[in-house]
PDB file of C-alpha atoms in Angstrom:
ATOM      1  CA  UNK A 284       0.262   0.046  -0.026  1.00 56.00           C
ATOM      2  CA  UNK A 285       1.069   3.484  -0.637  1.00 67.00           C
ATOM      3  CA  UNK A 286       3.318   5.013   2.279  1.00 69.00           C
ATOM      4  CA  UNK A 287       3.575   1.422   3.756  1.00 78.00           C
ATOM      5  CA  UNK A 288       7.317   0.911   5.173  1.00 82.00           C
ATOM      6  CA  UNK A 289       8.782  -2.483   4.102  1.00 87.00           C
ATOM      7  CA  UNK A 290      11.325  -3.867   6.280  1.00 90.00           C
ATOM      8  CA  UNK A 291      13.330  -7.244   6.123  1.00 92.00           C
ATOM      9  CA  UNK A 292      14.454  -9.955   8.437  1.00 90.00           C
ATOM     10  CA  UNK A 293      17.623 -12.422   7.987  1.00 89.00           C
ATOM     11  CA  UNK A 294      17.360 -15.892   6.552  1.00 89.00           C
ATOM     12  CA  UNK A 295      19.085 -18.841   4.667  1.00 92.00           C
ATOM     13  CA  UNK A 296      18.167 -17.016   1.402  1.00 93.00           C
ATOM     14  CA  UNK A 297      20.812 -14.310   2.382  1.00 95.00           C
ATOM     15  CA  UNK A 298      23.774 -16.818   1.572  1.00 96.00           C
ATOM     16  CA  UNK A 299      22.611 -16.936  -1.825  1.00 96.00           C
ATOM     17  CA  UNK A 300      22.398 -12.919  -2.287  1.00 96.00           C
ATOM     18  CA  UNK A 301      25.829 -12.716  -0.524  1.00 97.00           C
ATOM     19  CA  UNK A 302      27.218 -15.561  -3.017  1.00 96.00           C
ATOM     20  CA  UNK A 303      25.942 -13.467  -5.876  1.00 97.00           C
ATOM     21  CA  UNK A 304      27.603 -10.362  -4.516  1.00 97.00           C
ATOM     22  CA  UNK A 305      30.894 -12.165  -4.226  1.00 96.00           C
ATOM     23  CA  UNK A 306      31.175 -12.746  -7.853  1.00 96.00           C
ATOM     24  CA  UNK A 307      30.330  -8.839  -8.594  1.00 96.00           C
ATOM     25  CA  UNK A 308      32.863  -8.076  -5.932  1.00 96.00           C
ATOM     26  CA  UNK A 309      35.642 -10.184  -7.743  1.00 94.00           C
ATOM     27  CA  UNK A 310      34.673  -8.687 -11.110  1.00 94.00           C
ATOM     28  CA  UNK A 311      34.965  -4.962  -9.478  1.00 95.00           C
ATOM     29  CA  UNK A 312      38.312  -6.062  -8.094  1.00 94.00           C
ATOM     30  CA  UNK A 313      39.826  -7.180 -11.213  1.00 93.00           C
ATOM     31  CA  UNK A 314      38.607  -3.908 -13.008  1.00 94.00           C
ATOM     32  CA  UNK A 315      40.219  -1.700 -10.418  1.00 93.00           C
ATOM     33  CA  UNK A 316      43.344  -3.630 -10.416  1.00 91.00           C
ATOM     34  CA  UNK A 317      43.865  -3.703 -14.350  1.00 91.00           C
ATOM     35  CA  UNK A 318      42.569  -0.368 -15.327  1.00 90.00           C
ATOM     36  CA  UNK A 319      44.125   1.670 -12.523  1.00 89.00           C
ATOM     37  CA  UNK A 320      46.464  -0.081 -10.106  1.00 90.00           C
ATOM     38  CA  UNK A 321      48.713  -1.820 -12.960  1.00 88.00           C
ATOM     39  CA  UNK A 322      48.969   1.216 -15.202  1.00 89.00           C
ATOM     40  CA  UNK A 323      50.530   3.135 -11.913  1.00 89.00           C
ATOM     41  CA  UNK A 324      52.648  -0.018 -11.079  1.00 85.00           C
ATOM     42  CA  UNK A 325      54.365   0.313 -14.511  1.00 86.00           C
ATOM     43  CA  UNK A 326      55.025   4.080 -13.993  1.00 87.00           C
ATOM     44  CA  UNK A 327      56.729   3.633 -10.405  1.00 84.00           C
ATOM     45  CA  UNK A 328      58.584   0.436 -10.962  1.00 83.00           C
ATOM     46  CA  UNK A 329      58.298  -1.122  -7.540  1.00 81.00           C
ATOM     47  CA  UNK A 330      59.827  -4.051  -6.170  1.00 81.00           C
ATOM     48  CA  UNK A 331      57.934  -7.128  -5.552  1.00 81.00           C
ATOM     49  CA  UNK A 332      57.463  -6.320  -1.726  1.00 81.00           C
ATOM     50  CA  UNK A 333      56.258  -2.676  -2.605  1.00 84.00           C
ATOM     51  CA  UNK A 334      54.245  -3.929  -5.341  1.00 85.00           C
ATOM     52  CA  UNK A 335      51.928  -6.251  -3.278  1.00 86.00           C
ATOM     53  CA  UNK A 336      51.571  -3.684  -0.646  1.00 88.00           C
ATOM     54  CA  UNK A 337      50.668  -1.063  -3.046  1.00 90.00           C
ATOM     55  CA  UNK A 338      47.798  -3.469  -4.971  1.00 91.00           C
ATOM     56  CA  UNK A 339      46.411  -4.401  -1.052  1.00 91.00           C
ATOM     57  CA  UNK A 340      46.286  -0.347  -0.087  1.00 93.00           C
ATOM     58  CA  UNK A 341      44.934   0.476  -3.500  1.00 93.00           C
ATOM     59  CA  UNK A 342      41.993  -1.990  -3.324  1.00 94.00           C
ATOM     60  CA  UNK A 343      41.236  -1.259   0.398  1.00 95.00           C
ATOM     61  CA  UNK A 344      41.285   2.377  -0.446  1.00 96.00           C
ATOM     62  CA  UNK A 345      38.680   2.105  -3.183  1.00 95.00           C
ATOM     63  CA  UNK A 346      36.767  -0.015  -0.774  1.00 96.00           C
ATOM     64  CA  UNK A 347      36.863   1.962   2.278  1.00 97.00           C
ATOM     65  CA  UNK A 348      36.188   5.203   0.498  1.00 97.00           C
ATOM     66  CA  UNK A 349      33.145   3.809  -1.177  1.00 96.00           C
ATOM     67  CA  UNK A 350      31.843   2.147   2.354  1.00 96.00           C
ATOM     68  CA  UNK A 351      32.356   5.477   4.345  1.00 97.00           C
ATOM     69  CA  UNK A 352      30.354   7.093   1.858  1.00 97.00           C
ATOM     70  CA  UNK A 353      27.725   4.705   1.755  1.00 96.00           C
ATOM     71  CA  UNK A 354      27.785   3.941   5.441  1.00 96.00           C
ATOM     72  CA  UNK A 355      27.775   7.706   6.161  1.00 96.00           C
ATOM     73  CA  UNK A 356      24.532   8.441   4.046  1.00 96.00           C
ATOM     74  CA  UNK A 357      22.628   5.173   5.550  1.00 96.00           C
ATOM     75  CA  UNK A 358      23.438   6.639   9.155  1.00 95.00           C
ATOM     76  CA  UNK A 359      22.157  10.166   8.248  1.00 94.00           C
ATOM     77  CA  UNK A 360      19.003   9.166   6.197  1.00 94.00           C
ATOM     78  CA  UNK A 361      18.007   6.652   9.250  1.00 92.00           C
ATOM     79  CA  UNK A 362      18.566   9.193  11.681  1.00 90.00           C
ATOM     80  CA  UNK A 363      21.272   7.071  14.037  1.00 91.00           C
ATOM     81  CA  UNK A 364      23.562  10.115  14.477  1.00 89.00           C
ATOM     82  CA  UNK A 365      20.948  12.731  15.190  1.00 88.00           C
ATOM     83  CA  UNK A 366      19.211  10.729  17.519  1.00 88.00           C
ATOM     84  CA  UNK A 367      21.707   8.437  19.297  1.00 87.00           C
ATOM     85  CA  UNK A 368      18.680   6.769  21.414  1.00 88.00           C
ATOM     86  CA  UNK A 369      17.866   4.933  18.227  1.00 88.00           C
ATOM     87  CA  UNK A 370      21.047   2.776  18.647  1.00 87.00           C
ATOM     88  CA  UNK A 371      19.597   0.925  21.700  1.00 84.00           C
ATOM     89  CA  UNK A 372      15.843   1.961  21.793  1.00 83.00           C
ATOM     90  CA  UNK A 373      13.542  -0.510  21.006  1.00 80.00           C
ATOM     91  CA  UNK A 374      15.987  -3.327  20.895  1.00 79.00           C
ATOM     92  CA  UNK A 375      16.198  -6.049  19.375  1.00 78.00           C
ATOM     93  CA  UNK A 376      16.163  -4.611  15.814  1.00 83.00           C
ATOM     94  CA  UNK A 377      15.017  -7.494  14.321  1.00 85.00           C
ATOM     95  CA  UNK A 378      13.585  -5.979  11.053  1.00 90.00           C
ATOM     96  CA  UNK A 379      15.686  -3.618   8.995  1.00 92.00           C
ATOM     97  CA  UNK A 380      15.276  -1.067   6.286  1.00 93.00           C
ATOM     98  CA  UNK A 381      16.381  -2.209   2.821  1.00 94.00           C
ATOM     99  CA  UNK A 382      19.575  -0.070   2.720  1.00 94.00           C
ATOM    100  CA  UNK A 383      20.633  -1.432   5.982  1.00 95.00           C
ATOM    101  CA  UNK A 384      20.349  -5.162   5.060  1.00 96.00           C
ATOM    102  CA  UNK A 385      21.667  -4.489   1.493  1.00 96.00           C
ATOM    103  CA  UNK A 386      24.977  -2.727   3.329  1.00 97.00           C
ATOM    104  CA  UNK A 387      25.435  -5.755   5.670  1.00 97.00           C
ATOM    105  CA  UNK A 388      24.937  -8.394   2.752  1.00 97.00           C
ATOM    106  CA  UNK A 389      27.483  -6.389   0.445  1.00 97.00           C
ATOM    107  CA  UNK A 390      29.940  -5.995   3.081  1.00 97.00           C
ATOM    108  CA  UNK A 391      29.975  -9.759   3.868  1.00 97.00           C
ATOM    109  CA  UNK A 392      30.090 -10.490   0.343  1.00 97.00           C
ATOM    110  CA  UNK A 393      33.317  -8.235   0.017  1.00 97.00           C
ATOM    111  CA  UNK A 394      35.275  -9.912   2.751  1.00 96.00           C
ATOM    112  CA  UNK A 395      34.403 -13.263   1.800  1.00 96.00           C
ATOM    113  CA  UNK A 396      35.365 -12.468  -1.712  1.00 95.00           C
ATOM    114  CA  UNK A 397      39.033 -11.479  -0.083  1.00 94.00           C
ATOM    115  CA  UNK A 398      39.660 -15.068   0.714  1.00 93.00           C
ATOM    116  CA  UNK A 399      39.758 -16.530  -2.827  1.00 92.00           C
ATOM    117  CA  UNK A 400      41.675 -13.077  -3.676  1.00 90.00           C
ATOM    118  CA  UNK A 401      44.683 -14.248  -1.935  1.00 89.00           C
ATOM    119  CA  UNK A 402      45.244 -16.990  -4.392  1.00 86.00           C
ATOM    120  CA  UNK A 403      44.314 -14.850  -7.530  1.00 84.00           C
ATOM    121  CA  UNK A 404      46.866 -11.998  -6.298  1.00 83.00           C
ATOM    122  CA  UNK A 405      49.606 -14.377  -5.507  1.00 82.00           C
ATOM    123  CA  UNK A 406      50.060 -13.054  -1.960  1.00 83.00           C
ATOM    124  CA  UNK A 407      53.329 -13.941  -0.399  1.00 84.00           C
ATOM    125  CA  UNK A 408      53.247 -16.519   2.078  1.00 87.00           C
ATOM    126  CA  UNK A 409      54.731 -14.235   4.811  1.00 87.00           C
ATOM    127  CA  UNK A 410      51.411 -11.814   4.365  1.00 87.00           C
ATOM    128  CA  UNK A 411      48.685 -14.598   4.414  1.00 90.00           C
ATOM    129  CA  UNK A 412      48.576 -14.912   7.970  1.00 92.00           C
ATOM    130  CA  UNK A 413      48.209 -11.203   8.628  1.00 91.00           C
ATOM    131  CA  UNK A 414      45.246 -10.730   6.028  1.00 92.00           C
ATOM    132  CA  UNK A 415      43.834 -13.889   7.172  1.00 94.00           C
ATOM    133  CA  UNK A 416      43.523 -12.341  10.511  1.00 94.00           C
ATOM    134  CA  UNK A 417      42.154  -9.142   9.078  1.00 94.00           C
ATOM    135  CA  UNK A 418      39.554 -10.753   7.049  1.00 95.00           C
ATOM    136  CA  UNK A 419      38.358 -13.087   9.850  1.00 95.00           C
ATOM    137  CA  UNK A 420      37.998 -10.196  12.239  1.00 94.00           C
ATOM    138  CA  UNK A 421      35.904  -8.317   9.995  1.00 96.00           C
ATOM    139  CA  UNK A 422      33.821 -11.192   9.225  1.00 96.00           C
ATOM    140  CA  UNK A 423      33.047 -11.929  12.774  1.00 95.00           C
ATOM    141  CA  UNK A 424      32.134  -8.572  13.848  1.00 94.00           C
ATOM    142  CA  UNK A 425      29.874  -7.846  10.931  1.00 96.00           C
ATOM    143  CA  UNK A 426      28.264 -11.145  10.885  1.00 95.00           C
ATOM    144  CA  UNK A 427      27.911 -10.818  14.725  1.00 91.00           C
ATOM    145  CA  UNK A 428      26.235  -7.445  14.339  1.00 91.00           C
ATOM    146  CA  UNK A 429      24.035  -8.497  11.718  1.00 93.00           C
ATOM    147  CA  UNK A 430      22.965 -11.862  13.383  1.00 89.00           C
ATOM    148  CA  UNK A 431      22.511 -10.517  16.966  1.00 85.00           C
ATOM    149  CA  UNK A 432      20.407  -7.532  15.994  1.00 86.00           C
ATOM    150  CA  UNK A 433      23.125  -5.078  16.654  1.00 88.00           C
ATOM    151  CA  UNK A 434      22.848  -3.338  13.163  1.00 92.00           C
ATOM    152  CA  UNK A 435      22.700   0.173  14.219  1.00 92.00           C
ATOM    153  CA  UNK A 436      25.712   0.164  16.811  1.00 91.00           C
ATOM    154  CA  UNK A 437      27.666  -2.143  13.975  1.00 93.00           C
ATOM    155  CA  UNK A 438      26.819   0.800  11.381  1.00 95.00           C
ATOM    156  CA  UNK A 439      28.484   3.684  13.421  1.00 95.00           C
ATOM    157  CA  UNK A 440      31.400   1.338  14.459  1.00 94.00           C
ATOM    158  CA  UNK A 441      32.239   0.484  11.002  1.00 95.00           C
ATOM    159  CA  UNK A 442      31.896   4.261   9.912  1.00 96.00           C
ATOM    160  CA  UNK A 443      34.567   4.987  12.658  1.00 95.00           C
ATOM    161  CA  UNK A 444      36.763   1.988  11.361  1.00 95.00           C
ATOM    162  CA  UNK A 445      36.771   2.626   7.716  1.00 96.00           C
ATOM    163  CA  UNK A 446      37.651   6.201   8.272  1.00 96.00           C
ATOM    164  CA  UNK A 447      40.719   5.607  10.287  1.00 95.00           C
ATOM    165  CA  UNK A 448      41.581   2.688   7.433  1.00 95.00           C
ATOM    166  CA  UNK A 449      40.941   4.581   4.451  1.00 96.00           C
ATOM    167  CA  UNK A 450      43.627   7.449   5.827  1.00 95.00           C
ATOM    168  CA  UNK A 451      46.227   4.884   6.442  1.00 94.00           C
ATOM    169  CA  UNK A 452      45.883   3.071   3.098  1.00 94.00           C
ATOM    170  CA  UNK A 453      45.991   6.588   1.553  1.00 94.00           C
ATOM    171  CA  UNK A 454      49.142   7.321   3.234  1.00 92.00           C
ATOM    172  CA  UNK A 455      50.668   4.115   2.154  1.00 92.00           C
ATOM    173  CA  UNK A 456      49.750   4.797  -1.561  1.00 92.00           C
ATOM    174  CA  UNK A 457      51.556   8.247  -1.220  1.00 91.00           C
ATOM    175  CA  UNK A 458      54.375   7.104   0.437  1.00 89.00           C
ATOM    176  CA  UNK A 459      55.057   4.467  -2.315  1.00 87.00           C
ATOM    177  CA  UNK A 460      54.978   7.295  -4.783  1.00 85.00           C
ATOM    178  CA  UNK A 461      57.396   9.661  -2.883  1.00 82.00           C
ATOM    179  CA  UNK A 462      58.960   8.096  -0.151  1.00 77.00           C
ATOM    180  CA  UNK A 463      59.954  11.762   1.733  1.00 76.00           C
ATOM    181  CA  UNK A 464      56.022  12.610   1.826  1.00 76.00           C
ATOM    182  CA  UNK A 465      54.704  11.252   5.108  1.00 78.00           C
ATOM    183  CA  UNK A 466      52.327  13.781   6.218  1.00 84.00           C
ATOM    184  CA  UNK A 467      49.443  11.824   5.664  1.00 87.00           C
ATOM    185  CA  UNK A 468      50.835   9.271   8.280  1.00 88.00           C
ATOM    186  CA  UNK A 469      50.468  12.148  10.579  1.00 88.00           C
ATOM    187  CA  UNK A 470      46.860  12.619   9.546  1.00 92.00           C
ATOM    188  CA  UNK A 471      46.259   9.156   9.844  1.00 92.00           C
ATOM    189  CA  UNK A 472      47.513   9.410  13.485  1.00 92.00           C
ATOM    190  CA  UNK A 473      45.124  12.288  14.576  1.00 93.00           C
ATOM    191  CA  UNK A 474      42.226  10.310  12.776  1.00 94.00           C
ATOM    192  CA  UNK A 475      42.925   7.047  14.367  1.00 94.00           C
ATOM    193  CA  UNK A 476      43.125   8.457  17.959  1.00 93.00           C
ATOM    194  CA  UNK A 477      39.831  10.491  17.570  1.00 94.00           C
ATOM    195  CA  UNK A 478      38.043   7.273  16.295  1.00 94.00           C
ATOM    196  CA  UNK A 479      39.409   5.078  19.100  1.00 93.00           C
ATOM    197  CA  UNK A 480      38.003   7.803  21.554  1.00 92.00           C
ATOM    198  CA  UNK A 481      34.585   7.986  19.950  1.00 93.00           C
ATOM    199  CA  UNK A 482      34.528   4.136  19.647  1.00 92.00           C
ATOM    200  CA  UNK A 483      35.205   3.877  23.438  1.00 91.00           C
ATOM    201  CA  UNK A 484      32.601   6.259  24.301  1.00 91.00           C
ATOM    202  CA  UNK A 485      29.799   4.669  21.996  1.00 91.00           C
ATOM    203  CA  UNK A 486      30.679   1.539  23.743  1.00 87.00           C
ATOM    204  CA  UNK A 487      30.131   3.115  27.078  1.00 87.00           C
ATOM    205  CA  UNK A 488      26.956   4.773  26.070  1.00 88.00           C
ATOM    206  CA  UNK A 489      25.317   1.659  24.827  1.00 86.00           C
ATOM    207  CA  UNK A 490      26.495  -0.788  26.593  1.00 81.00           C
ATOM    208  CA  UNK A 491      26.573   1.016  30.093  1.00 79.00           C
ATOM    209  CA  UNK A 492      23.410   3.054  29.749  1.00 81.00           C
ATOM    210  CA  UNK A 493      21.573   2.125  26.740  1.00 79.00           C
ATOM    211  CA  UNK A 494      20.742  -1.577  26.785  1.00 75.00           C
ATOM    212  CA  UNK A 495      20.237  -1.966  30.278  1.00 75.00           C
ATOM    213  CA  UNK A 496      17.066   0.474  30.033  1.00 74.00           C
ATOM    214  CA  UNK A 497      15.375  -1.704  27.464  1.00 70.00           C
ATOM    215  CA  UNK A 498      12.106  -2.420  28.493  1.00 64.00           C
ATOM    216  CA  UNK A 499      12.145  -6.032  27.451  1.00 60.00           C
ATOM    217  CA  UNK A 500      14.573  -7.762  29.823  1.00 58.00           C
ATOM    218  CA  UNK A 501      14.152 -11.459  29.086  1.00 61.00           C
ATOM    219  CA  UNK A 502      15.797 -13.910  26.962  1.00 60.00           C
ATOM    220  CA  UNK A 503      13.873 -14.483  23.944  1.00 60.00           C
ATOM    221  CA  UNK A 504      16.064 -15.688  20.889  1.00 62.00           C
ATOM    222  CA  UNK A 505      12.673 -16.073  18.924  1.00 62.00           C
ATOM    223  CA  UNK A 506      12.301 -12.304  19.030  1.00 66.00           C
ATOM    224  CA  UNK A 507      16.085 -11.742  18.650  1.00 62.00           C
ATOM    225  CA  UNK A 508      16.592 -10.469  22.165  1.00 66.00           C
ATOM    226  CA  UNK A 509      20.110 -11.855  23.129  1.00 64.00           C
ATOM    227  CA  UNK A 510      21.805  -9.286  25.347  1.00 63.00           C
ATOM    228  CA  UNK A 511      19.399  -7.040  27.179  1.00 60.00           C
ATOM    229  CA  UNK A 512      18.854  -9.488  29.914  1.00 60.00           C
ATOM    230  CA  UNK A 513      22.519  -9.903  30.372  1.00 63.00           C
ATOM    231  CA  UNK A 514      23.299  -6.229  30.996  1.00 64.00           C
ATOM    232  CA  UNK A 515      20.729  -5.825  33.289  1.00 66.00           C
ATOM    233  CA  UNK A 516      23.288  -7.545  35.915  1.00 68.00           C
ATOM    234  CA  UNK A 517      25.792  -4.826  36.974  1.00 75.00           C
ATOM    235  CA  UNK A 518      28.347  -7.257  37.415  1.00 78.00           C
ATOM    236  CA  UNK A 519      28.301  -8.462  34.072  1.00 74.00           C
ATOM    237  CA  UNK A 520      27.803  -4.997  32.390  1.00 77.00           C
ATOM    238  CA  UNK A 521      30.910  -3.965  34.121  1.00 83.00           C
ATOM    239  CA  UNK A 522      32.931  -6.887  33.268  1.00 84.00           C
ATOM    240  CA  UNK A 523      32.014  -6.097  29.676  1.00 81.00           C
ATOM    241  CA  UNK A 524      33.081  -2.766  30.023  1.00 84.00           C
ATOM    242  CA  UNK A 525      36.473  -3.560  31.647  1.00 88.00           C
ATOM    243  CA  UNK A 526      37.360  -5.904  28.765  1.00 89.00           C
ATOM    244  CA  UNK A 527      36.303  -3.216  26.121  1.00 86.00           C
ATOM    245  CA  UNK A 528      38.457  -0.510  27.837  1.00 87.00           C
ATOM    246  CA  UNK A 529      41.383  -3.261  27.995  1.00 91.00           C
ATOM    247  CA  UNK A 530      41.114  -3.980  24.178  1.00 88.00           C
ATOM    248  CA  UNK A 531      40.926  -0.338  23.360  1.00 87.00           C
ATOM    249  CA  UNK A 532      43.972   0.468  25.717  1.00 89.00           C
ATOM    250  CA  UNK A 533      46.036  -2.543  24.103  1.00 90.00           C
ATOM    251  CA  UNK A 534      45.099  -0.992  20.831  1.00 89.00           C
ATOM    252  CA  UNK A 535      46.325   2.221  21.703  1.00 90.00           C
ATOM    253  CA  UNK A 536      49.437   1.231  23.074  1.00 91.00           C
ATOM    254  CA  UNK A 537      50.523  -0.771  19.976  1.00 90.00           C
ATOM    255  CA  UNK A 538      49.933   2.383  17.960  1.00 89.00           C
ATOM    256  CA  UNK A 539      51.996   4.490  20.586  1.00 90.00           C
ATOM    257  CA  UNK A 540      54.769   2.256  20.441  1.00 88.00           C
ATOM    258  CA  UNK A 541      54.532   2.377  16.601  1.00 85.00           C
ATOM    259  CA  UNK A 542      54.510   6.147  16.477  1.00 83.00           C
ATOM    260  CA  UNK A 543      57.680   6.347  19.099  1.00 86.00           C
ATOM    261  CA  UNK A 544      59.693   3.718  16.847  1.00 85.00           C
ATOM    262  CA  UNK A 545      58.852   5.646  13.624  1.00 78.00           C
ATOM    263  CA  UNK A 546      59.762   9.270  15.047  1.00 81.00           C
ATOM    264  CA  UNK A 547      62.943   7.730  16.526  1.00 83.00           C
ATOM    265  CA  UNK A 548      63.819   6.469  13.157  1.00 80.00           C
ATOM    266  CA  UNK A 549      62.911   9.558  11.552  1.00 75.00           C
ATOM    267  CA  UNK A 550      65.112  12.020  13.967  1.00 82.00           C
ATOM    268  CA  UNK A 551      67.944   9.263  13.423  1.00 82.00           C
ATOM    269  CA  UNK A 552      67.844   9.518   9.717  1.00 78.00           C
ATOM    270  CA  UNK A 553      67.857  13.473  10.022  1.00 76.00           C
ATOM    271  CA  UNK A 554      70.459  13.611  12.449  1.00 81.00           C
ATOM    272  CA  UNK A 555      72.517  10.999  10.177  1.00 80.00           C
ATOM    273  CA  UNK A 556      72.039  13.450   7.035  1.00 76.00           C
ATOM    274  CA  UNK A 557      73.292  16.449   8.828  1.00 80.00           C
ATOM    275  CA  UNK A 558      76.328  14.776   9.907  1.00 80.00           C
ATOM    276  CA  UNK A 559      77.019  13.807   6.397  1.00 80.00           C
ATOM    277  CA  UNK A 560      76.443  17.067   4.740  1.00 77.00           C
ATOM    278  CA  UNK A 561      78.194  19.135   7.429  1.00 68.00           C
ATOM    279  CA  UNK A 562      81.633  20.551   6.442  1.00 61.00           C
ATOM    280  CA  UNK A 563      84.553  19.260   7.924  1.00 51.00           C
ATOM    281  CA  UNK A 564      86.247  21.498  10.389  1.00 49.00           C
ATOM    282  CA  UNK A 565      89.622  20.481   9.875  1.00 47.00           C
ATOM    283  CA  UNK A 566      91.414  21.784   6.580  1.00 50.00           C
ATOM    284  CA  UNK A 567      93.331  19.309   4.758  1.00 51.00           C
ATOM    285  CA  UNK A 568      96.660  20.614   3.768  1.00 50.00           C
ATOM    286  CA  UNK A 569      97.822  19.993   0.665  1.00 52.00           C
ATOM    287  CA  UNK A 570     101.679  18.330   0.188  1.00 55.00           C
ATOM    288  CA  UNK A 571     103.728  20.646  -1.613  1.00 52.00           C
ATOM    289  CA  UNK A 572     105.095  19.141  -4.912  1.00 52.00           C
ATOM    290  CA  UNK A 573     108.864  19.350  -4.946  1.00 51.00           C
ATOM    291  CA  UNK A 574     111.105  19.084  -8.126  1.00 50.00           C
ATOM    292  CA  UNK A 575     113.781  16.328  -7.873  1.00 51.00           C
ATOM    293  CA  UNK A 576     116.287  17.789  -4.963  1.00 52.00           C
ATOM    294  CA  UNK A 577     115.097  20.450  -2.194  1.00 50.00           C
ATOM    295  CA  UNK A 578     115.374  24.079  -2.178  1.00 50.00           C
ATOM    296  CA  UNK A 579     118.342  26.097   0.215  1.00 50.00           C
ATOM    297  CA  UNK A 580     118.859  29.846   0.035  1.00 52.00           C
ATOM    298  CA  UNK A 581     116.926  29.981  -3.227  1.00 51.00           C
ATOM    299  CA  UNK A 582     119.194  27.634  -5.098  1.00 52.00           C
ATOM    300  CA  UNK A 583     117.985  24.282  -6.178  1.00 51.00           C
ATOM    301  CA  UNK A 584     120.237  21.236  -4.635  1.00 54.00           C
ATOM    302  CA  UNK A 585     120.357  17.653  -5.440  1.00 51.00           C
ATOM    303  CA  UNK A 586     119.401  15.004  -3.290  1.00 49.00           C
ATOM    304  CA  UNK A 587     122.940  14.387  -2.056  1.00 51.00           C
ATOM    305  CA  UNK A 588     123.459  17.805  -1.313  1.00 51.00           C
ATOM    306  CA  UNK A 589     125.586  18.834  -4.298  1.00 53.00           C
ATOM    307  CA  UNK A 590     124.235  21.961  -6.363  1.00 52.00           C
ATOM    308  CA  UNK A 591     123.444  21.148  -9.714  1.00 53.00           C
ATOM    309  CA  UNK A 592     126.064  22.237 -12.270  1.00 55.00           C
ATOM    310  CA  UNK A 593     125.104  23.671 -15.729  1.00 52.00           C
ATOM    311  CA  UNK A 594     126.342  21.858 -18.431  1.00 52.00           C
ATOM    312  CA  UNK A 595     128.871  23.693 -20.779  1.00 51.00           C
ATOM    313  CA  UNK A 596     128.145  23.717 -24.501  1.00 49.00           C
ATOM    314  CA  UNK A 597     130.949  22.798 -26.843  1.00 49.00           C
ATOM    315  CA  UNK A 598     131.195  24.574 -29.788  1.00 47.00           C
ATOM    316  CA  UNK A 599     130.967  22.686 -33.071  1.00 45.00           C
TER     317      UNK A 599
END
């Protein structure tokens, strides 16, 4: 009917939809690689290691930029930013608008397509464990938010995460083209710290104050209520918040350690360059070039001390 709002729920048919968009993601991946990244690689003449990292960052820059714009559009049009209470009000959020459901299905399809791309892109064996860990973490968190009806909170967290990742991979691309240009890494450092603070604040707001106030506090898996009864217990709620704070603190500690090491290497490099270009204080004296023999009172004498005699010319 006119004016009727149609909403959706998850089910087994989502697997078929995700499979279809996996093939779409593989096709788009190949297009970006062939028509953009390969052409830039031919001009830069990068080494094999940098070539692999350049391709990885190039693909993720395109994905993260698209995801940030798309996710920002969804959270603004759905009113999740203008009304933060909507993140926990009327939990569980079982029924989803079309654009929210479609966004989550496309996100799952992209990160699942990244698994066969490890073979297609011929990723080095040393890089496979790191990329597998990253793909697994994204899949677990996105699928968890989708299946446990925490889609609204998941959208905001993905927006913050993708924003920081976009600046990081953009800084890597700029660094590969010009190794002296590291300004974007400083921008990424600021964005990373800000997004971590917003993430921690959001966790405290939703877990500490939002979910405990939900009206339906009983466990009801059929209605999709998995968490609200747990967060009614103050001991469980404080334990979860403590784990979240410890995890964010460990992330920040690794980040600070990385930045300190990077700045230390930068200043060591700058000081070594200054020492190399500084003029030497000791003036090197050039040895005088002597003729055969030596000078004494303005007269050139031979090595045995006798004066050289002029040779008399005989008349013909």
